mmCIF file of C-alpha atoms in Angstrom:
data_model
loop_
_atom_site.group_PDB
_atom_site.id
_atom_site.type_symbol
_atom_site.label_atom_id
_atom_site.label_comp_id
_atom_site.label_asym_id
_atom_site.label_seq_id
_atom_site.Cartn_x
_atom_site.Cartn_y
_atom_site.Cartn_z
ATOM 1 C CA MET A 364 39.586 41.893 14.127
ATOM 2 C CA ALA A 365 36.491 41.154 15.168
ATOM 3 C CA SER A 366 36.023 39.314 12.472
ATOM 4 C CA THR A 367 38.653 37.087 12.435
ATOM 5 C CA THR A 368 38.057 35.593 16.141
ATOM 6 C CA ASN A 369 34.479 34.617 15.270
ATOM 7 C CA GLN A 370 35.337 32.613 12.979
ATOM 8 C CA PRO A 371 35.406 28.750 15.417
ATOM 9 C CA PHE A 372 32.142 30.451 15.895
ATOM 10 C CA LEU A 373 30.669 31.098 12.661
ATOM 11 C CA ALA A 374 32.220 27.654 11.420
ATOM 12 C CA ALA A 375 30.650 26.322 14.371
ATOM 13 C CA ILE A 376 27.030 27.394 13.410
ATOM 14 C CA GLN A 377 27.726 26.895 9.813
ATOM 15 C CA LEU A 378 28.358 23.369 10.890
ATOM 16 C CA PHE A 379 24.563 23.416 12.773
ATOM 17 C CA VAL A 380 23.186 24.276 10.951
ATOM 18 C CA ASP A 381 24.454 22.309 8.185
ATOM 19 C CA SER A 382 23.621 19.119 9.916
ATOM 20 C CA SER A 383 20.574 20.057 10.850
ATOM 21 C CA LYS A 384 19.581 20.488 7.146
ATOM 22 C CA ASP A 385 20.852 17.013 6.888
ATOM 23 C CA GLU A 386 18.983 15.900 9.130
ATOM 24 C CA MET A 387 15.917 17.682 8.043
ATOM 25 C CA ASP A 388 16.249 16.059 4.432
ATOM 26 C CA GLU A 389 16.614 12.477 6.115
ATOM 27 C CA VAL A 390 13.550 13.480 8.525
ATOM 28 C CA VAL A 391 11.765 14.160 5.443
ATOM 29 C CA ARG A 392 12.675 11.066 3.267
ATOM 30 C CA ARG A 393 11.519 8.743 5.806
ATOM 31 C CA THR A 394 8.739 10.557 6.671
ATOM 32 C CA GLY A 395 8.021 10.305 3.156
ATOM 33 C CA ILE A 396 8.842 6.862 3.185
ATOM 34 C CA LYS A 397 5.932 5.748 5.497
ATOM 35 C CA ILE A 398 3.393 7.844 3.897
ATOM 36 C CA LEU A 399 4.206 5.864 0.705
ATOM 37 C CA GLY A 400 4.808 2.915 2.429
ATOM 38 C CA ARG A 401 1.303 3.673 4.252
ATOM 39 C CA LEU A 402 -0.117 4.337 1.046
ATOM 40 C CA ILE A 403 0.420 0.964 -1.133
ATOM 41 C CA GLU A 404 -0.760 -1.422 2.528
ATOM 42 C CA MET A 405 -3.671 0.358 2.466
ATOM 43 C CA SER A 406 -4.448 -0.485 -0.883
ATOM 44 C CA PRO A 407 -6.947 -2.954 -1.856
ATOM 45 C CA VAL A 408 -6.084 -5.461 -3.852
ATOM 46 C CA GLY A 409 -8.716 -7.010 -6.634
ATOM 47 C CA GLN A 410 -10.573 -9.584 -5.629
ATOM 48 C CA PRO A 411 -13.200 -10.812 -8.092
ATOM 49 C CA GLU A 412 -15.324 -13.258 -5.819
ATOM 50 C CA THR A 413 -15.425 -9.888 -3.092
ATOM 51 C CA TRP A 414 -17.234 -8.519 -6.025
ATOM 52 C CA GLU A 415 -21.191 -7.445 -6.137
ATOM 53 C CA VAL A 416 -21.686 -8.914 -9.518
ATOM 54 C CA ASN A 417 -19.588 -12.338 -8.132
ATOM 55 C CA GLN A 418 -22.291 -12.452 -4.496
ATOM 56 C CA THR A 419 -24.213 -14.816 -5.919
ATOM 57 C CA ALA A 420 -21.579 -16.985 -7.250
ATOM 58 C CA SER A 421 -19.031 -16.767 -4.682
ATOM 59 C CA ALA A 422 -21.802 -17.817 -1.794
ATOM 60 C CA TYR A 423 -23.403 -20.853 -3.787
ATOM 61 C CA ASN A 424 -19.872 -22.209 -4.315
ATOM 62 C CA THR A 425 -19.325 -21.696 -0.615
ATOM 63 C CA ALA A 426 -22.332 -23.128 -0.092
ATOM 64 C CA VAL A 427 -21.090 -25.782 -1.721
ATOM 65 C CA ARG A 428 -17.455 -26.476 -0.274
ATOM 66 C CA GLU A 429 -19.352 -26.541 3.506
ATOM 67 C CA HIS A 430 -21.539 -29.109 2.678
ATOM 68 C CA ASN A 431 -19.073 -31.513 0.781
ATOM 69 C CA ALA A 432 -16.831 -30.723 4.437
ATOM 70 C CA ALA A 433 -19.971 -31.283 6.484
ATOM 71 C CA LEU A 434 -20.212 -34.765 4.345
ATOM 72 C CA ARG A 435 -16.837 -36.159 6.253
ATOM 73 C CA ASP A 436 -18.668 -35.535 9.825
ATOM 74 C CA ASP A 437 -21.121 -38.317 9.097
ATOM 75 C CA PRO A 438 -19.416 -41.778 9.900
ATOM 76 C CA ALA A 439 -22.705 -43.019 7.313
ATOM 77 C CA ASN A 440 -20.693 -41.216 4.319
ATOM 78 C CA LEU A 441 -17.639 -42.291 4.797
ATOM 79 C CA THR A 442 -16.266 -46.036 3.796
ATOM 80 C CA LYS A 443 -13.917 -48.450 6.037
ATOM 81 C CA SER A 444 -10.958 -46.775 4.969
ATOM 82 C CA GLY A 445 -12.170 -43.055 5.797
ATOM 83 C CA ARG A 446 -13.324 -41.584 2.149
ATOM 84 C CA LEU A 447 -16.355 -40.521 1.480
ATOM 85 C CA LYS A 448 -18.683 -42.824 -0.494
ATOM 86 C CA ARG A 449 -18.806 -42.040 -4.212
ATOM 87 C CA GLY A 450 -21.898 -40.231 -5.474
ATOM 88 C CA LEU A 451 -21.892 -38.209 -2.591
ATOM 89 C CA ARG A 452 -19.763 -35.624 -3.111
ATOM 90 C CA VAL A 453 -21.518 -32.447 -5.450
ATOM 91 C CA HIS A 454 -19.071 -31.302 -8.054
ATOM 92 C CA ASP A 455 -21.136 -28.326 -8.945
ATOM 93 C CA SER A 456 -19.273 -24.370 -8.331
ATOM 94 C CA MET A 457 -20.903 -20.973 -10.169
ATOM 95 C CA ASP A 458 -18.041 -18.928 -12.340
ATOM 96 C CA ILE A 459 -17.033 -15.939 -10.640
ATOM 97 C CA LYS A 460 -16.958 -13.671 -12.894
ATOM 98 C CA LYS A 461 -13.776 -11.105 -14.319
ATOM 99 C CA PRO A 462 -11.738 -9.589 -17.254
ATOM 100 C CA GLU A 463 -10.376 -11.608 -19.441
ATOM 101 C CA GLY A 464 -6.296 -12.321 -18.409
ATOM 102 C CA TYR A 465 -7.794 -9.506 -15.132
ATOM 103 C CA VAL A 466 -4.613 -9.923 -12.243
ATOM 104 C CA GLY A 467 -4.878 -7.646 -9.221
ATOM 105 C CA GLY A 468 -2.877 -5.098 -8.247
ATOM 106 C CA ARG A 469 -3.061 -3.140 -11.141
ATOM 107 C CA PHE A 470 -3.931 0.196 -8.230
ATOM 108 C CA LYS A 471 -1.451 -0.655 -5.801
ATOM 109 C CA ASN A 472 1.541 -0.555 -8.169
ATOM 110 C CA ASN A 473 0.383 2.941 -9.329
ATOM 111 C CA TRP A 474 1.782 5.116 -6.708
ATOM 112 C CA TYR A 475 4.339 7.254 -7.824
ATOM 113 C CA VAL A 476 6.004 10.692 -5.853
ATOM 114 C CA GLY A 477 6.380 13.427 -7.240
ATOM 115 C CA PHE A 478 8.601 16.960 -6.684
ATOM 116 C CA ASP A 479 6.289 20.174 -6.428
ATOM 117 C CA ASN A 480 4.170 18.606 -9.859
ATOM 118 C CA LYS A 481 1.592 16.406 -9.962
ATOM 119 C CA PRO A 482 2.898 12.856 -11.067
ATOM 120 C CA THR A 483 0.638 12.657 -13.644
ATOM 121 C CA GLU A 484 2.301 8.673 -15.057
ATOM 122 C CA SER A 485 0.054 5.046 -14.702
ATOM 123 C CA ASN A 486 0.627 1.857 -15.206
ATOM 124 C CA ASP A 487 -0.684 -1.086 -16.269
ATOM 125 C CA THR A 488 1.130 -3.700 -14.435
ATOM 126 C CA PRO A 489 0.036 -5.598 -12.046
ATOM 127 C CA ASP A 490 1.801 -5.778 -8.840
ATOM 128 C CA ALA A 491 -0.373 -7.027 -5.495
ATOM 129 C CA SER A 492 2.788 -6.193 -3.681
ATOM 130 C CA GLY A 493 3.438 -2.915 -4.342
ATOM 131 C CA GLN A 494 7.222 -3.016 -4.069
ATOM 132 C CA GLY A 495 7.132 -1.491 -8.128
ATOM 133 C CA SER A 496 5.450 1.943 -5.823
ATOM 134 C CA ASN A 497 7.761 1.260 -3.704
ATOM 135 C CA SER A 498 10.479 1.043 -5.292
ATOM 136 C CA ARG A 499 10.085 4.320 -7.333
ATOM 137 C CA GLY A 500 8.754 6.352 -4.468
ATOM 138 C CA LEU A 501 12.093 5.587 -3.401
ATOM 139 C CA ALA A 502 13.951 6.445 -6.174
ATOM 140 C CA VAL A 503 11.947 9.535 -5.876
ATOM 141 C CA LEU A 504 12.501 9.943 -1.901
ATOM 142 C CA GLU A 505 16.504 9.411 -1.816
ATOM 143 C CA VAL A 506 17.285 12.636 -3.476
ATOM 144 C CA PHE A 507 15.079 15.003 -1.535
ATOM 145 C CA ARG A 508 16.530 18.445 -0.406
ATOM 146 C CA VAL A 509 15.125 20.916 2.030
ATOM 147 C CA GLY A 510 14.899 23.943 0.531
ATOM 148 C CA GLN A 511 14.243 22.829 -3.395
ATOM 149 C CA VAL A 512 11.497 21.070 -2.569
ATOM 150 C CA SER A 513 8.269 23.036 -1.621
ATOM 151 C CA THR A 514 5.391 20.112 -2.276
ATOM 152 C CA ILE A 515 6.100 16.273 -2.503
ATOM 153 C CA TYR A 516 3.077 15.112 -4.150
ATOM 154 C CA PHE A 517 1.644 10.837 -3.991
ATOM 155 C CA THR A 518 -0.892 10.054 -6.385
ATOM 156 C CA ASN A 519 -2.515 7.404 -7.925
ATOM 157 C CA ASN A 520 -3.514 7.905 -11.762
ATOM 158 C CA LEU A 521 -5.852 5.479 -12.364
ATOM 159 C CA PRO A 522 -8.738 6.328 -13.362
ATOM 160 C CA TYR A 523 -11.207 4.286 -10.696
ATOM 161 C CA ALA A 524 -8.648 5.539 -8.073
ATOM 162 C CA GLN A 525 -11.148 8.409 -6.678
ATOM 163 C CA ALA A 526 -14.056 5.518 -6.324
ATOM 164 C CA LEU A 527 -11.884 3.601 -4.118
ATOM 165 C CA GLU A 528 -11.008 6.225 -1.618
ATOM 166 C CA ASN A 529 -14.594 7.621 -1.797
ATOM 167 C CA GLY A 530 -14.596 3.429 -0.450
ATOM 168 C CA HIS A 531 -16.214 2.062 -2.551
ATOM 169 C CA SER A 532 -13.651 -1.814 -2.084
ATOM 170 C CA ASN A 533 -14.666 -3.359 1.561
ATOM 171 C CA GLN A 534 -10.530 -4.411 1.693
ATOM 172 C CA ALA A 535 -10.264 0.165 1.347
ATOM 173 C CA PRO A 536 -14.162 1.509 3.174
ATOM 174 C CA GLY A 537 -12.518 4.612 4.650
ATOM 175 C CA GLY A 538 -9.933 5.287 1.684
ATOM 176 C CA MET A 539 -6.177 5.611 1.798
ATOM 177 C CA ILE A 540 -5.527 9.141 1.705
ATOM 178 C CA GLY A 541 -7.723 11.274 3.561
ATOM 179 C CA LEU A 542 -6.436 8.085 6.467
ATOM 180 C CA THR A 543 -2.919 8.700 5.848
ATOM 181 C CA ALA A 544 -2.868 12.121 6.168
ATOM 182 C CA ILE A 545 -4.778 12.471 9.316
ATOM 183 C CA ASP A 546 -1.623 9.691 10.664
ATOM 184 C CA ALA A 547 1.405 12.440 8.585
ATOM 185 C CA ALA A 548 2.005 14.422 11.071
ATOM 186 C CA GLN A 549 2.624 11.093 13.434
ATOM 187 C CA TYR A 550 4.394 10.065 10.807
ATOM 188 C CA PHE A 551 7.019 12.905 10.871
ATOM 189 C CA ARG A 552 7.304 12.680 14.733
ATOM 190 C CA GLU A 553 8.032 9.433 14.819
ATOM 191 C CA ALA A 554 10.569 9.830 11.665
ATOM 192 C CA MET A 555 12.175 13.506 13.468
ATOM 193 C CA SER A 556 12.276 10.729 16.891
ATOM 194 C CA GLU A 557 14.047 7.769 14.503
ATOM 195 C CA VAL A 558 16.877 10.572 12.910
ATOM 196 C CA ARG A 559 17.249 11.893 16.778
ATOM 197 C CA ASN A 560 18.361 9.275 18.013
ATOM 198 C CA GLY A 561 20.872 8.001 15.520
ATOM 199 C CA GLN A 562 18.241 4.333 14.476
#
C-alpha cells in the first residue's frame, strides 16, 4: 500500500531529476559553446606584415606611405586643383615575405571538440572567421548528455599550436587555452544563470 501512495511523489521526484538532468545538459552545452567561442575569438590569424622577418619591409612601407601623405600637407606640393605635383610621390615599397599562396586563418579553423578522447584531426583550410571550427564544435556539443561523457576536450592539433599557446603571436601574447581555462568557471556560472532564467 505504501508504494501506491508514494507513486505520485516518486513520479514528481523523477520528473524533477529528469528536468534537472536536461538543464545540466544545457548548462554544460552552453559552457562548452562559450569556451569554444572564446578559443576561436582569441586565436591569432597570420598577418605576414607583422612577422619578424618582415619588420624592415613593413616599417619601410609605412614610412613611404607617411611620407607621401605628409607631402599633401605642404601647399607648395599641390597643383591649383589640389593634386600632388608630378614627381613628388615616392613609388617604392619592399615585398612582404610569405609562403606562396599563403592565406591566414588556418589555426583559427583547426579547433576540434571531442568527448572522452582528444580529437586528432586537423585540416589545411584557412578560415579567418573561425566559422568552420565553430560549426564543427557546435555539432559535437549538441549531443552532450550528462552521465554519458566524463571529459570534454578542446584541441588544436596544428604543429605550431603549442608555440602560439606559449605567446609566439603578438595577437595572443598570453595564449588562448590557459586564459580560457581561467575563465571557465565564470562561463559555467553564466550558462547556469541563463538556463535558470530561461534565456
